[in-house]
Amino acid sequence: MSKSIYLGVNVDHVATVRQARGVNYPCPVHAALQAEIAGADGITMHLREDRRHIQDRDVERYAPLAQTKLNFEMAATDEMQKIALSLMPADVCLVPEKREELTTEGGLNVAAQQTRLKDYVAVFNDAGVQTSMFIDPDAEQIDACVAIGAPVIELHTGAYAESKERRAQDAELKKINDAAHYANSLGLVVNAGHGLTRYNVAAIAAIAPMNELNIGHSLIADALFMGIEAAVKDIKQRMIEARSQ
Ligand code: PXP
């Protein structure tokens, strides 16, 4: 089993601060390039249907500048597929999207829309763009991802991150651990993300099949006080230490 674990930095919240005032700063592309210098292995930008944070011009500017890779997070719509195919990111991550939610709330229900998603993913497979499905840690969803030909999954760690009690958190961690091993045994690449912080990341990073963790909100919050380079280095170091134990 590989000892490597990769950090994807989500810069959406830099754009959230900018959009709150409708000005041209702070710039998520600048944040992405600084995060790469600090050791990020990839950058996530989520272009939402309502454009509440990342704007089209942000992804258009970052994509050709990327030194690592762009993980383009999106809803599985025709509009977004067209944009993704014009950007040709290394990865796309398909997520459910509701206008009224504060952030991505649950995993994508792949099992319930296999026929549509199979065709959708096939377009990316043919174009050489790797598709990751953001799903809850659930065997039925994993089986559905295999059935539709998706090569990568991202396990939703929100329930783990939000658990207030130790026992509940351990139960959520077990679900993620079991799901990661099951998906890996079926040949899927396994990533995870949502709600991860410098304080709760170690247990997820320690799960052997875990390939990449995508972290945004807490990292950008830490960057307010530490600077983005220190925040990236700190969480990546915690991930690497957890993996090497
Ligand atoms: N992965 C996916 C698919 C997400 O939707 C998000 C939230 O935008 C993240 C990772 C990062 O979550 P957080 O901002 O809580 O670190």
mmCIF file of C-alpha atoms and ligand atoms in Angstrom:
data_model
loop_
_atom_site.group_PDB
_atom_site.id
_atom_site.type_symbol
_atom_site.label_atom_id
_atom_site.label_comp_id
_atom_site.label_asym_id
_atom_site.label_seq_id
_atom_site.Cartn_x
_atom_site.Cartn_y
_atom_site.Cartn_z
ATOM 1 C CA MET A 1 0.000 0.000 0.000
ATOM 2 C CA SER A 2 1.313 3.455 -0.940
ATOM 3 C CA LYS A 3 2.428 5.668 1.909
ATOM 4 C CA SER A 4 1.708 8.784 -0.156
ATOM 5 C CA ILE A 5 -1.253 10.961 0.651
ATOM 6 C CA TYR A 6 -2.110 14.073 -1.301
ATOM 7 C CA LEU A 7 -3.632 17.392 -0.262
ATOM 8 C CA GLY A 8 -6.133 19.166 -2.476
ATOM 9 C CA VAL A 9 -6.750 22.765 -1.398
ATOM 10 C CA ASN A 10 -10.202 24.199 -2.022
ATOM 11 C CA VAL A 11 -9.966 27.979 -2.555
ATOM 12 C CA ASP A 12 -13.713 28.683 -2.840
ATOM 13 C CA HIS A 13 -13.749 30.595 0.429
ATOM 14 C CA VAL A 14 -11.223 33.122 -0.787
ATOM 15 C CA ALA A 15 -13.773 33.924 -3.484
ATOM 16 C CA THR A 16 -16.529 33.998 -0.841
ATOM 17 C CA VAL A 17 -14.756 36.911 0.895
ATOM 18 C CA ARG A 18 -14.341 38.713 -2.420
ATOM 19 C CA GLN A 19 -17.956 38.215 -3.466
ATOM 20 C CA ALA A 20 -19.219 39.500 -0.097
ATOM 21 C CA ARG A 21 -18.134 42.971 -1.243
ATOM 22 C CA GLY A 22 -18.274 42.581 -5.000
ATOM 23 C CA VAL A 23 -14.678 43.774 -5.323
ATOM 24 C CA ASN A 24 -11.632 42.224 -7.024
ATOM 25 C CA TYR A 25 -9.792 40.987 -3.916
ATOM 26 C CA PRO A 26 -8.828 38.582 -2.396
ATOM 27 C CA CYS A 27 -8.093 36.528 -5.489
ATOM 28 C CA PRO A 28 -8.637 32.732 -5.383
ATOM 29 C CA VAL A 29 -6.157 32.242 -8.228
ATOM 30 C CA HIS A 30 -3.470 33.992 -6.169
ATOM 31 C CA ALA A 31 -4.395 31.750 -3.215
ATOM 32 C CA ALA A 32 -4.178 28.665 -5.429
ATOM 33 C CA LEU A 33 -0.695 29.561 -6.671
ATOM 34 C CA GLN A 34 0.518 30.286 -3.121
ATOM 35 C CA ALA A 35 -0.968 26.991 -1.913
ATOM 36 C CA GLU A 36 0.910 25.146 -4.656
ATOM 37 C CA ILE A 37 4.190 26.786 -3.619
ATOM 38 C CA ALA A 38 3.522 25.631 -0.034
ATOM 39 C CA GLY A 39 3.030 22.021 -1.114
ATOM 40 C CA ALA A 40 -0.595 21.563 -2.148
ATOM 41 C CA ASP A 41 -0.882 18.671 -4.574
ATOM 42 C CA GLY A 42 -3.959 20.015 -6.312
ATOM 43 C CA ILE A 43 -6.480 22.843 -6.260
ATOM 44 C CA THR A 44 -10.249 22.513 -6.084
ATOM 45 C CA MET A 45 -12.602 25.177 -7.420
ATOM 46 C CA HIS A 46 -16.362 24.640 -7.247
ATOM 47 C CA LEU A 47 -18.236 26.602 -9.876
ATOM 48 C CA ARG A 48 -21.744 26.637 -8.479
ATOM 49 C CA GLU A 49 -24.814 27.166 -10.574
ATOM 50 C CA ASP A 50 -25.550 30.400 -8.652
ATOM 51 C CA ARG A 51 -21.888 31.573 -8.910
ATOM 52 C CA ARG A 52 -21.931 32.488 -5.246
ATOM 53 C CA HIS A 53 -18.147 32.239 -4.852
ATOM 54 C CA ILE A 54 -15.948 31.013 -7.723
ATOM 55 C CA GLN A 55 -16.645 32.809 -11.019
ATOM 56 C CA ASP A 56 -16.081 31.477 -14.525
ATOM 57 C CA ARG A 57 -13.087 33.791 -14.957
ATOM 58 C CA ASP A 58 -11.376 32.274 -11.868
ATOM 59 C CA VAL A 59 -11.287 28.769 -13.334
ATOM 60 C CA GLU A 60 -10.441 30.111 -16.786
ATOM 61 C CA ARG A 61 -7.444 31.955 -15.348
ATOM 62 C CA TYR A 62 -6.225 29.217 -13.020
ATOM 63 C CA ALA A 63 -6.544 26.245 -15.407
ATOM 64 C CA PRO A 64 -3.681 27.279 -17.735
ATOM 65 C CA LEU A 65 -1.507 28.396 -14.794
ATOM 66 C CA ALA A 66 -1.875 25.219 -12.726
ATOM 67 C CA GLN A 67 1.425 23.744 -11.604
ATOM 68 C CA THR A 68 -0.327 20.847 -9.879
ATOM 69 C CA LYS A 69 -3.823 19.976 -11.081
ATOM 70 C CA LEU A 70 -7.280 21.465 -11.146
ATOM 71 C CA ASN A 71 -10.056 19.462 -9.553
ATOM 72 C CA PHE A 72 -13.149 21.127 -11.013
ATOM 73 C CA GLU A 73 -16.076 20.552 -8.670
ATOM 74 C CA MET A 74 -19.499 20.813 -10.290
ATOM 75 C CA ALA A 75 -23.071 19.666 -10.463
ATOM 76 C CA ALA A 76 -23.807 17.060 -13.142
ATOM 77 C CA THR A 77 -25.543 19.484 -15.504
ATOM 78 C CA ASP A 78 -25.145 20.096 -19.229
ATOM 79 C CA GLU A 79 -23.934 23.657 -18.606
ATOM 80 C CA MET A 80 -21.146 22.491 -16.287
ATOM 81 C CA GLN A 81 -20.074 19.641 -18.543
ATOM 82 C CA LYS A 82 -19.644 22.105 -21.401
ATOM 83 C CA ILE A 83 -17.516 24.396 -19.215
ATOM 84 C CA ALA A 84 -15.457 21.453 -17.913
ATOM 85 C CA LEU A 85 -14.725 20.213 -21.408
ATOM 86 C CA SER A 86 -13.510 23.670 -22.412
ATOM 87 C CA LEU A 87 -11.202 23.795 -19.354
ATOM 88 C CA MET A 88 -9.997 20.184 -19.562
ATOM 89 C CA PRO A 89 -9.110 19.891 -15.848
ATOM 90 C CA ALA A 90 -7.258 16.797 -14.610
ATOM 91 C CA ASP A 91 -10.262 15.870 -12.473
ATOM 92 C CA VAL A 92 -13.903 16.732 -12.161
ATOM 93 C CA CYS A 93 -15.753 16.024 -8.941
ATOM 94 C CA LEU A 94 -19.509 15.603 -9.292
ATOM 95 C CA VAL A 95 -21.526 16.880 -6.342
ATOM 96 C CA PRO A 96 -25.206 17.414 -5.601
ATOM 97 C CA GLU A 97 -26.159 21.062 -5.545
ATOM 98 C CA LYS A 98 -29.088 22.875 -4.010
ATOM 99 C CA ARG A 99 -29.345 26.644 -4.197
ATOM 100 C CA GLU A 100 -30.531 27.007 -0.603
ATOM 101 C CA GLU A 101 -27.752 24.958 1.033
ATOM 102 C CA LEU A 102 -24.833 26.670 2.792
ATOM 103 C CA THR A 103 -22.364 24.106 1.493
ATOM 104 C CA THR A 104 -22.540 20.680 -0.174
ATOM 105 C CA GLU A 105 -24.747 18.869 2.314
ATOM 106 C CA GLY A 106 -24.857 15.207 1.379
ATOM 107 C CA GLY A 107 -23.253 12.881 -1.091
ATOM 108 C CA LEU A 108 -24.480 12.417 -4.630
ATOM 109 C CA ASN A 109 -27.121 9.691 -4.946
ATOM 110 C CA VAL A 110 -25.385 7.778 -7.728
ATOM 111 C CA ALA A 111 -27.457 4.630 -7.149
ATOM 112 C CA ALA A 112 -30.673 6.509 -7.948
ATOM 113 C CA GLN A 113 -29.490 7.958 -11.278
ATOM 114 C CA GLN A 114 -27.178 5.337 -12.752
ATOM 115 C CA THR A 115 -28.416 5.482 -16.337
ATOM 116 C CA ARG A 116 -27.997 9.251 -16.637
ATOM 117 C CA LEU A 117 -24.677 9.365 -14.786
ATOM 118 C CA LYS A 118 -23.212 6.480 -16.782
ATOM 119 C CA ASP A 119 -23.590 8.493 -19.997
ATOM 120 C CA TYR A 120 -22.401 11.658 -18.257
ATOM 121 C CA VAL A 121 -19.216 10.016 -16.929
ATOM 122 C CA ALA A 122 -18.565 8.284 -20.281
ATOM 123 C CA VAL A 123 -18.163 11.704 -21.919
ATOM 124 C CA PHE A 124 -15.399 12.573 -19.440
ATOM 125 C CA ASN A 125 -13.788 9.134 -19.702
ATOM 126 C CA ASP A 126 -13.615 9.557 -23.495
ATOM 127 C CA ALA A 127 -12.139 13.066 -23.102
ATOM 128 C CA GLY A 128 -9.435 11.862 -20.677
ATOM 129 C CA VAL A 129 -10.830 13.759 -17.688
ATOM 130 C CA GLN A 130 -10.935 11.723 -14.485
ATOM 131 C CA THR A 131 -14.354 11.776 -12.795
ATOM 132 C CA SER A 132 -14.694 11.601 -9.036
ATOM 133 C CA MET A 133 -18.088 10.979 -7.437
ATOM 134 C CA PHE A 134 -18.696 12.709 -4.082
ATOM 135 C CA ILE A 135 -20.661 10.091 -2.135
ATOM 136 C CA ASP A 136 -21.575 9.115 1.382
ATOM 137 C CA PRO A 137 -19.559 6.178 2.768
ATOM 138 C CA ASP A 138 -22.102 3.593 1.691
ATOM 139 C CA ALA A 139 -21.583 0.259 -0.115
ATOM 140 C CA GLU A 140 -24.623 0.736 -2.385
ATOM 141 C CA GLN A 141 -23.240 4.054 -3.643
ATOM 142 C CA ILE A 142 -19.786 2.540 -4.149
ATOM 143 C CA ASP A 143 -21.265 -0.337 -6.181
ATOM 144 C CA ALA A 144 -23.153 2.213 -8.289
ATOM 145 C CA CYS A 145 -19.933 4.163 -8.968
ATOM 146 C CA VAL A 146 -18.294 0.967 -10.234
ATOM 147 C CA ALA A 147 -21.373 0.187 -12.342
ATOM 148 C CA ILE A 148 -21.313 3.569 -14.092
ATOM 149 C CA GLY A 149 -17.571 3.420 -14.801
ATOM 150 C CA ALA A 150 -16.387 6.223 -12.521
ATOM 151 C CA PRO A 151 -12.698 5.741 -11.664
ATOM 152 C CA VAL A 152 -12.576 7.820 -8.447
ATOM 153 C CA ILE A 153 -14.766 8.447 -5.415
ATOM 154 C CA GLU A 154 -14.565 11.148 -2.780
ATOM 155 C CA LEU A 155 -16.042 10.011 0.521
ATOM 156 C CA HIS A 156 -18.067 12.648 2.363
ATOM 157 C CA THR A 157 -16.476 13.183 5.779
ATOM 158 C CA GLY A 158 -19.044 15.759 6.958
ATOM 159 C CA ALA A 159 -20.849 13.452 9.408
ATOM 160 C CA TYR A 160 -17.494 12.441 10.924
ATOM 161 C CA ALA A 161 -16.363 16.064 11.196
ATOM 162 C CA GLU A 162 -19.618 17.266 12.708
ATOM 163 C CA SER A 163 -19.964 14.482 15.316
ATOM 164 C CA LYS A 164 -19.973 16.044 18.750
ATOM 165 C CA GLU A 165 -19.477 12.871 20.779
ATOM 166 C CA ARG A 166 -16.527 10.528 20.676
ATOM 167 C CA ARG A 167 -18.617 7.397 20.184
ATOM 168 C CA ALA A 168 -20.599 8.892 17.323
ATOM 169 C CA GLN A 169 -17.404 10.116 15.699
ATOM 170 C CA ASP A 170 -15.805 6.671 16.012
ATOM 171 C CA ALA A 171 -18.882 5.147 14.344
ATOM 172 C CA GLU A 172 -18.611 7.629 11.445
ATOM 173 C CA LEU A 173 -14.885 6.966 11.163
ATOM 174 C CA LYS A 174 -15.567 3.227 10.932
ATOM 175 C CA LYS A 175 -18.048 3.823 8.089
ATOM 176 C CA ILE A 176 -15.404 5.821 6.183
ATOM 177 C CA ASN A 177 -12.701 3.241 6.890
ATOM 178 C CA ASP A 178 -14.907 0.326 5.756
ATOM 179 C CA ALA A 179 -16.070 2.212 2.660
ATOM 180 C CA ALA A 180 -12.493 3.172 1.714
ATOM 181 C CA HIS A 181 -11.275 -0.429 1.942
ATOM 182 C CA TYR A 182 -14.307 -1.773 0.088
ATOM 183 C CA ALA A 183 -13.967 0.765 -2.747
ATOM 184 C CA ASN A 184 -10.243 0.158 -2.987
ATOM 185 C CA SER A 185 -10.837 -3.612 -3.248
ATOM 186 C CA LEU A 186 -13.039 -2.876 -6.294
ATOM 187 C CA GLY A 187 -10.277 -0.864 -7.952
ATOM 188 C CA LEU A 188 -11.554 2.649 -7.244
ATOM 189 C CA VAL A 189 -9.233 5.510 -6.284
ATOM 190 C CA VAL A 190 -10.440 6.781 -2.893
ATOM 191 C CA ASN A 191 -10.367 10.422 -1.852
ATOM 192 C CA ALA A 192 -12.223 12.153 0.993
ATOM 193 C CA GLY A 193 -13.229 15.569 2.157
ATOM 194 C CA HIS A 194 -15.620 17.962 3.826
ATOM 195 C CA GLY A 195 -15.275 19.507 7.275
ATOM 196 C CA LEU A 196 -11.683 18.344 7.743
ATOM 197 C CA THR A 197 -9.511 20.476 10.011
ATOM 198 C CA ARG A 198 -5.999 20.349 11.443
ATOM 199 C CA TYR A 199 -7.576 18.743 14.532
ATOM 200 C CA ASN A 200 -9.595 15.944 12.934
ATOM 201 C CA VAL A 201 -7.615 15.165 9.779
ATOM 202 C CA ALA A 202 -5.182 12.597 11.211
ATOM 203 C CA ALA A 203 -7.659 9.732 11.630
ATOM 204 C CA ILE A 204 -8.845 10.103 8.028
ATOM 205 C CA ALA A 205 -5.315 10.453 6.636
ATOM 206 C CA ALA A 206 -4.312 7.266 8.482
ATOM 207 C CA ILE A 207 -6.794 5.154 6.480
ATOM 208 C CA ALA A 208 -4.452 3.205 4.218
ATOM 209 C CA PRO A 209 -6.289 3.380 0.852
ATOM 210 C CA MET A 210 -6.872 7.134 1.170
ATOM 211 C CA ASN A 211 -5.270 8.866 -1.827
ATOM 212 C CA GLU A 212 -6.194 12.550 -1.489
ATOM 213 C CA LEU A 213 -7.957 14.774 1.030
ATOM 214 C CA ASN A 214 -9.725 17.907 -0.177
ATOM 215 C CA ILE A 215 -9.758 20.649 2.414
ATOM 216 C CA GLY A 216 -11.134 24.174 2.140
ATOM 217 C CA HIS A 217 -12.981 26.063 4.835
ATOM 218 C CA SER A 218 -10.781 25.332 7.875
ATOM 219 C CA LEU A 219 -7.588 25.783 5.880
ATOM 220 C CA ILE A 220 -8.620 29.195 4.546
ATOM 221 C CA ALA A 221 -9.748 30.147 8.078
ATOM 222 C CA ASP A 222 -6.337 29.119 9.470
ATOM 223 C CA ALA A 223 -4.701 31.118 6.687
ATOM 224 C CA LEU A 224 -6.224 34.310 8.148
ATOM 225 C CA PHE A 225 -3.962 33.945 11.158
ATOM 226 C CA MET A 226 -1.057 31.822 9.882
ATOM 227 C CA GLY A 227 -0.878 32.824 6.235
ATOM 228 C CA ILE A 228 -1.798 30.375 3.501
ATOM 229 C CA GLU A 229 1.663 28.876 3.143
ATOM 230 C CA ALA A 230 1.903 27.980 6.834
ATOM 231 C CA ALA A 231 -1.677 26.678 6.878
ATOM 232 C CA VAL A 232 -1.022 24.376 3.901
ATOM 233 C CA LYS A 233 2.274 23.133 5.338
ATOM 234 C CA ASP A 234 0.736 22.497 8.747
ATOM 235 C CA ILE A 235 -2.180 20.357 7.560
ATOM 236 C CA LYS A 236 -0.065 18.494 5.018
ATOM 237 C CA GLN A 237 2.492 17.664 7.697
ATOM 238 C CA ARG A 238 -0.285 16.297 9.930
ATOM 239 C CA MET A 239 -1.524 14.133 7.050
ATOM 240 C CA ILE A 240 1.940 12.780 6.277
ATOM 241 C CA GLU A 241 2.679 12.050 9.945
ATOM 242 C CA ALA A 242 -0.635 10.224 10.348
ATOM 243 C CA ARG A 243 0.109 8.124 7.276
ATOM 244 C CA SER A 244 3.634 7.221 8.302
ATOM 245 C CA GLN A 245 2.634 5.817 11.702
HETATM 246 N N1 PXP B 1 -14.942 18.071 -1.155
HETATM 247 C C1 PXP B 1 -16.133 18.431 -1.673
HETATM 248 C C2 PXP B 1 -16.720 17.553 -2.726
HETATM 249 C C3 PXP B 1 -16.806 19.587 -1.243
HETATM 250 O O1 PXP B 1 -18.003 19.918 -1.764
HETATM 251 C C4 PXP B 1 -16.189 20.407 -0.290
HETATM 252 C C5 PXP B 1 -16.864 21.667 0.144
HETATM 253 O O2 PXP B 1 -16.863 22.588 -0.891
HETATM 254 C C6 PXP B 1 -14.931 20.008 0.199
HETATM 255 C C7 PXP B 1 -14.341 18.833 -0.226
HETATM 256 C C8 PXP B 1 -14.186 20.846 1.186
HETATM 257 O O3 PXP B 1 -14.927 20.947 2.365
HETATM 258 P P1 PXP B 1 -14.498 21.996 3.457
HETATM 259 O O4 PXP B 1 -14.604 23.348 2.845
HETATM 260 O O5 PXP B 1 -15.474 21.753 4.556
HETATM 261 O O6 PXP B 1 -13.069 21.666 3.831
#
